[in-house]
Tab-separated table of C-alpha atoms in Angstrom:
chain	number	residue	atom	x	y	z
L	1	UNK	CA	14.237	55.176	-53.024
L	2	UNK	CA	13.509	52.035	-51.304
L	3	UNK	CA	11.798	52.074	-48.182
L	4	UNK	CA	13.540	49.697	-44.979
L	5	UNK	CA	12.055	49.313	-41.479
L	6	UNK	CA	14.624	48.317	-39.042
L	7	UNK	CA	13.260	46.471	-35.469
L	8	UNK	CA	16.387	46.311	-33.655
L	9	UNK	CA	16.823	46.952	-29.616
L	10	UNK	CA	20.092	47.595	-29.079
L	11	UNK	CA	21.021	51.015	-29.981
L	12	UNK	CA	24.243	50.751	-31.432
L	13	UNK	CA	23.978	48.154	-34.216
L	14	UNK	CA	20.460	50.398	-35.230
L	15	UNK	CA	22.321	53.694	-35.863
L	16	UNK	CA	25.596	52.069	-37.294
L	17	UNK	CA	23.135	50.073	-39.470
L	18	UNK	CA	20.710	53.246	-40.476
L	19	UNK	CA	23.797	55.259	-41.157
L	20	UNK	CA	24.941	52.713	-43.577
L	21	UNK	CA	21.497	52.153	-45.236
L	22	UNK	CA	21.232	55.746	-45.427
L	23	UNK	CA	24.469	56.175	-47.015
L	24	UNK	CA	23.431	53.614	-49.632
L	25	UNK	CA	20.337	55.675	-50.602
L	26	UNK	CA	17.697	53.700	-48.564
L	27	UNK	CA	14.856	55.408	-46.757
L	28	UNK	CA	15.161	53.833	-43.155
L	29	UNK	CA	12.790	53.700	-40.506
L	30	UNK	CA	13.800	52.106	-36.886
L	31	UNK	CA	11.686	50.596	-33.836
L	32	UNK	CA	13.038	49.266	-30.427
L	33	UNK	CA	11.257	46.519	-29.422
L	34	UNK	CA	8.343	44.110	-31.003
L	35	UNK	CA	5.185	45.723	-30.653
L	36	UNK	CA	6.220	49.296	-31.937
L	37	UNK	CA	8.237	47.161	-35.157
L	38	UNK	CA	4.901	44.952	-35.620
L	39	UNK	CA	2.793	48.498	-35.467
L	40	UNK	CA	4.879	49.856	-38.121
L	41	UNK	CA	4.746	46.639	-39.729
L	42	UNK	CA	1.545	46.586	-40.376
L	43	UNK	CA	0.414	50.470	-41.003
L	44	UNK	CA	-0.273	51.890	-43.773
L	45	UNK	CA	3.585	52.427	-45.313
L	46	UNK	CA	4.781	50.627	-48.129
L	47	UNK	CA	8.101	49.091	-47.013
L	48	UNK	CA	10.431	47.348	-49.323
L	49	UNK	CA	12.144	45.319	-46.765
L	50	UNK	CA	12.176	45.160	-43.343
L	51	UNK	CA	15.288	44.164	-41.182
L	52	UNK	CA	14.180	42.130	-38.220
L	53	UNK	CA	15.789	41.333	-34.650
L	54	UNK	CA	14.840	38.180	-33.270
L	55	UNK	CA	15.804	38.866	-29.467
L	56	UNK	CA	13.373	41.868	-29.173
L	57	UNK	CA	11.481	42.691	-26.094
L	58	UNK	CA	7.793	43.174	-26.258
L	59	UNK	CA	7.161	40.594	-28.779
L	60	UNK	CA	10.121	38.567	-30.016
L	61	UNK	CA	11.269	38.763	-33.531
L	62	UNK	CA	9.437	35.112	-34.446
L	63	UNK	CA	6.542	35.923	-33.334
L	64	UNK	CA	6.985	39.357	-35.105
L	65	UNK	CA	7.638	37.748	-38.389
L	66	UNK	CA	4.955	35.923	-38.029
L	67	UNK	CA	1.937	38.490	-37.502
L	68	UNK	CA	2.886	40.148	-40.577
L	69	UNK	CA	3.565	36.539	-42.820
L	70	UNK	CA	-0.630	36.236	-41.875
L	71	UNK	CA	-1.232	39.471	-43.811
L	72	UNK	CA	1.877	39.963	-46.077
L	73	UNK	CA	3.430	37.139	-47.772
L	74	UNK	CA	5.742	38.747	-50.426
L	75	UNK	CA	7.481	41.287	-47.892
L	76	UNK	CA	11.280	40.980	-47.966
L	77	UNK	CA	12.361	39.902	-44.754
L	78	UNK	CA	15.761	39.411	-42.844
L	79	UNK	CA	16.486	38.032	-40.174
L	80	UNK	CA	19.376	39.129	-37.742
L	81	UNK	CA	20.311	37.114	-34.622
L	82	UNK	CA	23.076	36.139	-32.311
L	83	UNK	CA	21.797	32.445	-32.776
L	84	UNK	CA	23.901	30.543	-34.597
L	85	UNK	CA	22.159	27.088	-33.995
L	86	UNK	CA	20.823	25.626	-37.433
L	87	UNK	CA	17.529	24.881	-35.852
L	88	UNK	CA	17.157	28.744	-34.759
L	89	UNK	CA	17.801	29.284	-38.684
L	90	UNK	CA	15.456	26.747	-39.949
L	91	UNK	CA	12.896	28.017	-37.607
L	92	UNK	CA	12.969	31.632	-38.419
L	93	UNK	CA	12.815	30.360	-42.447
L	94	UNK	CA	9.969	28.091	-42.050
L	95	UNK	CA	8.091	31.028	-40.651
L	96	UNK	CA	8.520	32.426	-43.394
L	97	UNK	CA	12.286	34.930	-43.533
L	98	UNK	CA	13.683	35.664	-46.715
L	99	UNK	CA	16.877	35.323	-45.635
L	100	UNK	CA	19.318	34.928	-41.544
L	101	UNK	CA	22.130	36.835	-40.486
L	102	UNK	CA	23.921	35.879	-37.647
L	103	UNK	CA	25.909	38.464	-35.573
L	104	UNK	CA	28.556	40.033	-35.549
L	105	UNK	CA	28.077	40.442	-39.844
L	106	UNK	CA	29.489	42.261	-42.267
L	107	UNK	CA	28.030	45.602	-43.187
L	108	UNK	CA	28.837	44.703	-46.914
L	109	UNK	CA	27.515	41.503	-46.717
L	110	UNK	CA	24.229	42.489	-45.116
L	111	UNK	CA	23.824	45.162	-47.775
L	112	UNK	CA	24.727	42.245	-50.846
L	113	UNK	CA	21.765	40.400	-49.345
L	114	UNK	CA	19.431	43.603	-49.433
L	115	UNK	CA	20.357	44.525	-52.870
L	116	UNK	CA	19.652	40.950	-53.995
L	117	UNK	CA	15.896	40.611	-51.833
L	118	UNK	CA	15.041	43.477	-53.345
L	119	UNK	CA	15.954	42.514	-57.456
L	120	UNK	CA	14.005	39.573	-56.756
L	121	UNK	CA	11.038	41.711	-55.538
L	122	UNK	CA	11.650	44.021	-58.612
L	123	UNK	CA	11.250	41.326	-61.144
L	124	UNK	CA	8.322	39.908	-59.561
L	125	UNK	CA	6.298	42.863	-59.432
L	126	UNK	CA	7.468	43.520	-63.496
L	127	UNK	CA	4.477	42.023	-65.757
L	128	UNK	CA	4.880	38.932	-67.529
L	129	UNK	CA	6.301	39.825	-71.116
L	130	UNK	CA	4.264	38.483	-73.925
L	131	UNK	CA	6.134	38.685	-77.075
L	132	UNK	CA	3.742	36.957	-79.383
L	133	UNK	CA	1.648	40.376	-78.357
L	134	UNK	CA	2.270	43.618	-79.992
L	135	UNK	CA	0.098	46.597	-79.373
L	136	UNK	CA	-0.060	49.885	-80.216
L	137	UNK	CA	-3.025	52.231	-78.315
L	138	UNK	CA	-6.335	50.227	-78.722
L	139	UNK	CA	-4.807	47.806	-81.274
L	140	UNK	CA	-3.320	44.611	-80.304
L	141	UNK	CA	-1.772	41.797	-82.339
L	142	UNK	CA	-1.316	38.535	-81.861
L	143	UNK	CA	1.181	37.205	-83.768
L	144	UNK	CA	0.678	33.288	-82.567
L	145	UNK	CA	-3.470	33.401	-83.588
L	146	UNK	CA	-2.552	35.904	-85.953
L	147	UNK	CA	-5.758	37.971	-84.628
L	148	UNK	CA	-6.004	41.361	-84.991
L	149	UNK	CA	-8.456	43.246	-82.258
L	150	UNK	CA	-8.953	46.873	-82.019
L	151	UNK	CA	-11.600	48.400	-79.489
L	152	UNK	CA	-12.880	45.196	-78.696
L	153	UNK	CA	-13.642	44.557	-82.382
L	154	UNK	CA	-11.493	41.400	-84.791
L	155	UNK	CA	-10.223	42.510	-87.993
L	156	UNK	CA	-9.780	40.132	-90.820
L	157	UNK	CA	-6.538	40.405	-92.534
L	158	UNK	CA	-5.141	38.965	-95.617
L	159	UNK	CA	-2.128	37.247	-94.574
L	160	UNK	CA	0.005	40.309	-96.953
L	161	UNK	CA	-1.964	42.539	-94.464
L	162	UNK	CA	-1.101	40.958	-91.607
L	163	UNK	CA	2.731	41.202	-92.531
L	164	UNK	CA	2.473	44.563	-93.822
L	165	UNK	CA	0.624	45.732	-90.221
L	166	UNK	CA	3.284	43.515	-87.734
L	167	UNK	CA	6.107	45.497	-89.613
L	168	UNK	CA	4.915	49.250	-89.290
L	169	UNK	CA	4.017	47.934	-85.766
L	170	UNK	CA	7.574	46.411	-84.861
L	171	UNK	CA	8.674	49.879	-85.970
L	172	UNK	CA	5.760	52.059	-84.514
L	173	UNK	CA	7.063	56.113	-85.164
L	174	UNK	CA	9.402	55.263	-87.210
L	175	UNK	CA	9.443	55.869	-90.945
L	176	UNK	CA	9.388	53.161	-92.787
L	177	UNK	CA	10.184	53.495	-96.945
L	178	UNK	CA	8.428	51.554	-99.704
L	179	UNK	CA	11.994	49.734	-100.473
L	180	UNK	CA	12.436	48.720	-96.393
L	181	UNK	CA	8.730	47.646	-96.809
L	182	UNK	CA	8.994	45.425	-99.853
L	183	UNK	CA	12.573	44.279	-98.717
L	184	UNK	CA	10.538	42.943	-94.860
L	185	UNK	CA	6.882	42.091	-96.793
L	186	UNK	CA	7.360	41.125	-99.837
L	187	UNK	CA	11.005	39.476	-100.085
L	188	UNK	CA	13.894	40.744	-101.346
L	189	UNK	CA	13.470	38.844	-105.063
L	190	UNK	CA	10.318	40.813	-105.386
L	191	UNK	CA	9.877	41.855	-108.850
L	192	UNK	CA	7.447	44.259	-109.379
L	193	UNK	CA	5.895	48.035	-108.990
L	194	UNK	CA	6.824	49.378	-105.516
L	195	UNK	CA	3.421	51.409	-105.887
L	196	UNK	CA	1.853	48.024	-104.357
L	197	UNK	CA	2.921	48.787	-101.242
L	198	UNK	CA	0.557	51.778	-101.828
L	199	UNK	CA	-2.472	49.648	-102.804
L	200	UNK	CA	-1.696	47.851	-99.241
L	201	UNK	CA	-1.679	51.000	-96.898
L	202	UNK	CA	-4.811	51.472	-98.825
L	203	UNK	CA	-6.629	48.212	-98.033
L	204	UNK	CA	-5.297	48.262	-94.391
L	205	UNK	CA	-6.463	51.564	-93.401
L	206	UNK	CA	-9.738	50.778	-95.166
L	207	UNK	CA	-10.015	47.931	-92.049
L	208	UNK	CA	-7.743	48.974	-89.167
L	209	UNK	CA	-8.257	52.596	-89.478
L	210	UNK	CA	-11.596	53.722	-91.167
L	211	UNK	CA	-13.682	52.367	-88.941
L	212	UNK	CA	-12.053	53.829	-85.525
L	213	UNK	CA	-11.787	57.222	-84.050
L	214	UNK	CA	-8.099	57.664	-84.093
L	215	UNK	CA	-6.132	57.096	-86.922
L	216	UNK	CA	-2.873	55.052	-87.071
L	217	UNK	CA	-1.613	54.616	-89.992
L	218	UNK	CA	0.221	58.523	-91.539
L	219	UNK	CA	1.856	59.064	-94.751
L	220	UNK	CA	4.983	60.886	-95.140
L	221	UNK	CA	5.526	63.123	-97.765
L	222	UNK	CA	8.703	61.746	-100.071
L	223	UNK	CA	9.489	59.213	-97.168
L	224	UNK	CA	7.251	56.418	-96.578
L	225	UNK	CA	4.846	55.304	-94.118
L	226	UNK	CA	4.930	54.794	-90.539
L	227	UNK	CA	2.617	53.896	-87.902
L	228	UNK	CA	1.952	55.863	-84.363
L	229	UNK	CA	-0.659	57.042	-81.710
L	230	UNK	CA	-2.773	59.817	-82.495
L	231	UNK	CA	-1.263	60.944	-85.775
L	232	UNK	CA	-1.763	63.977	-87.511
L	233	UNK	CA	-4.908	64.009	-90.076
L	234	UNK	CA	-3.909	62.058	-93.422
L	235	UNK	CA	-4.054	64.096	-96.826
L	236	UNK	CA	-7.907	64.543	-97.981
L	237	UNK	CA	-8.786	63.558	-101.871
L	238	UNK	CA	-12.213	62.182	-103.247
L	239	UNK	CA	-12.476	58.655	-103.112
L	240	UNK	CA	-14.202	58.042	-106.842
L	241	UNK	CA	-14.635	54.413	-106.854
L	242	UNK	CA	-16.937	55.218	-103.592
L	243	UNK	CA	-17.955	58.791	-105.147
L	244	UNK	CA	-17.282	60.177	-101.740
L	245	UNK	CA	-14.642	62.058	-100.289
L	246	UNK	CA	-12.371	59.264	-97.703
L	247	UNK	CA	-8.969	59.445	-96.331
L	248	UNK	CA	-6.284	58.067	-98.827
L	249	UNK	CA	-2.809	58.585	-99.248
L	250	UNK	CA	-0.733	60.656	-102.178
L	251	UNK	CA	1.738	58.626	-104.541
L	252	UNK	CA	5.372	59.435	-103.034
């Protein structure tokens, strides 16, 4: 629920306009003049927008706006004024609004303008996407260097590796077959045993697994392979070309 401080003085348009707000799902707060709006302003809440008089008495809504621009510059903020003159406008923008409405307005345009502030805010605050980067709990691949890093540590990867690991990634808990991993690896025209997509799991857990605490890489009975945090313990057998016992998978 987003949060909206109202700073209106005239009693009316601030309970028509909470009412509204309400009614659209928004949390709304409202202060009568200047001083008590800059207060609130500035405490300790986390608004999402705050609606902002300009003819307010105590301190006027410009000077309002901006106090809180010198200590919040990414607050929505709106305007709303009986001053229609463009140099009012320009004014109350250069200091820093989001956006002017001049009275009388429309309810359902005031509320298109909130909706929109507050999308823009959203997508701001969302984290740059990095699609060259997949990850997977402390493993993350770079498909542009074509690094591989896991707890602060590069693995070196065969490029057949590297393939083999960006597809069980792209497709992390799901279960992945030998045929859709030869089809995405290895090519469709591949001609060959499908047991060397065995020898592969083999040689990348040996370097992206082994060496960890968690293990990633889990072997499905029948099924395939797939990839996932925290996976059950893989099958046990003894390891004879180390003559040691170390985690390998069963034929399927």
């Amino acid at each position: 629920m987003s949060r909206i401080l109202l700073i209106e003085d005239e009693e009316r348009i601030a309970r028509v306009l909470k009412l509204e707000l309400e009614h659209e799902g928004y949390e709304v707060h409202t202060k009568p003049d200047g001083r008590a709006g800059l207060d609130a302003a500035l405490s300790e809440t986390e608004w999402d927008l705050i609606l902002l008089d300009v003819m307010l008495p105590e301190l006027s809504g410009l000077e309002v706006l901006r106090r809180i621009r010198q200590v919040n510059a990414t607050l929505p903020i709106i305007l709303l004024t009986a001053r229609d003159a463009v140099s009012d406008r320009v004014s109350g923008l250069d200091q820093g609004a989001n956006d002017y409405v001049t009275k009388p307005f429309a309810t359902i345009e005031l509320l298109a303008r909130i909706r929109s502030l507050l999308r823009q805010r959203n997508l701001q605050d969302q984290p740059a996407e990095q699609p060259h980067l997949l990850k997977i709990d402390d493993l993350t691949m770079d498909l542009k260097s074509r690094s591989v890093i896991r707890e602060g540590t590069t693995i070196e990867l065969t490029p057949t590796e590297f393939e083999l690991l960006r597809f069980l990634i792209q497709h992390q808990d799901e279960v992945m077959t030998r045929e859709q991993i030869i089809s995405e690896v290895w090519g469709y025209d591949f001609v060959g045993d499908t047991n060397v997509v065995d020898v592969y799991i083999r040689y990348l857990r040996q370097k992206v697994d082994k060496p960890f605490s968690s293990k990633l890489i889990q072997t499905i009975r029948g099924i395939g392979y797939l990839i996932k945090v925290d996976p059950a313990q893989a099958p046990k057998e003894t390891d004879e070309a180390s003559g040691g016992t170390a985690t390998k998978e069963k034929p399927l």
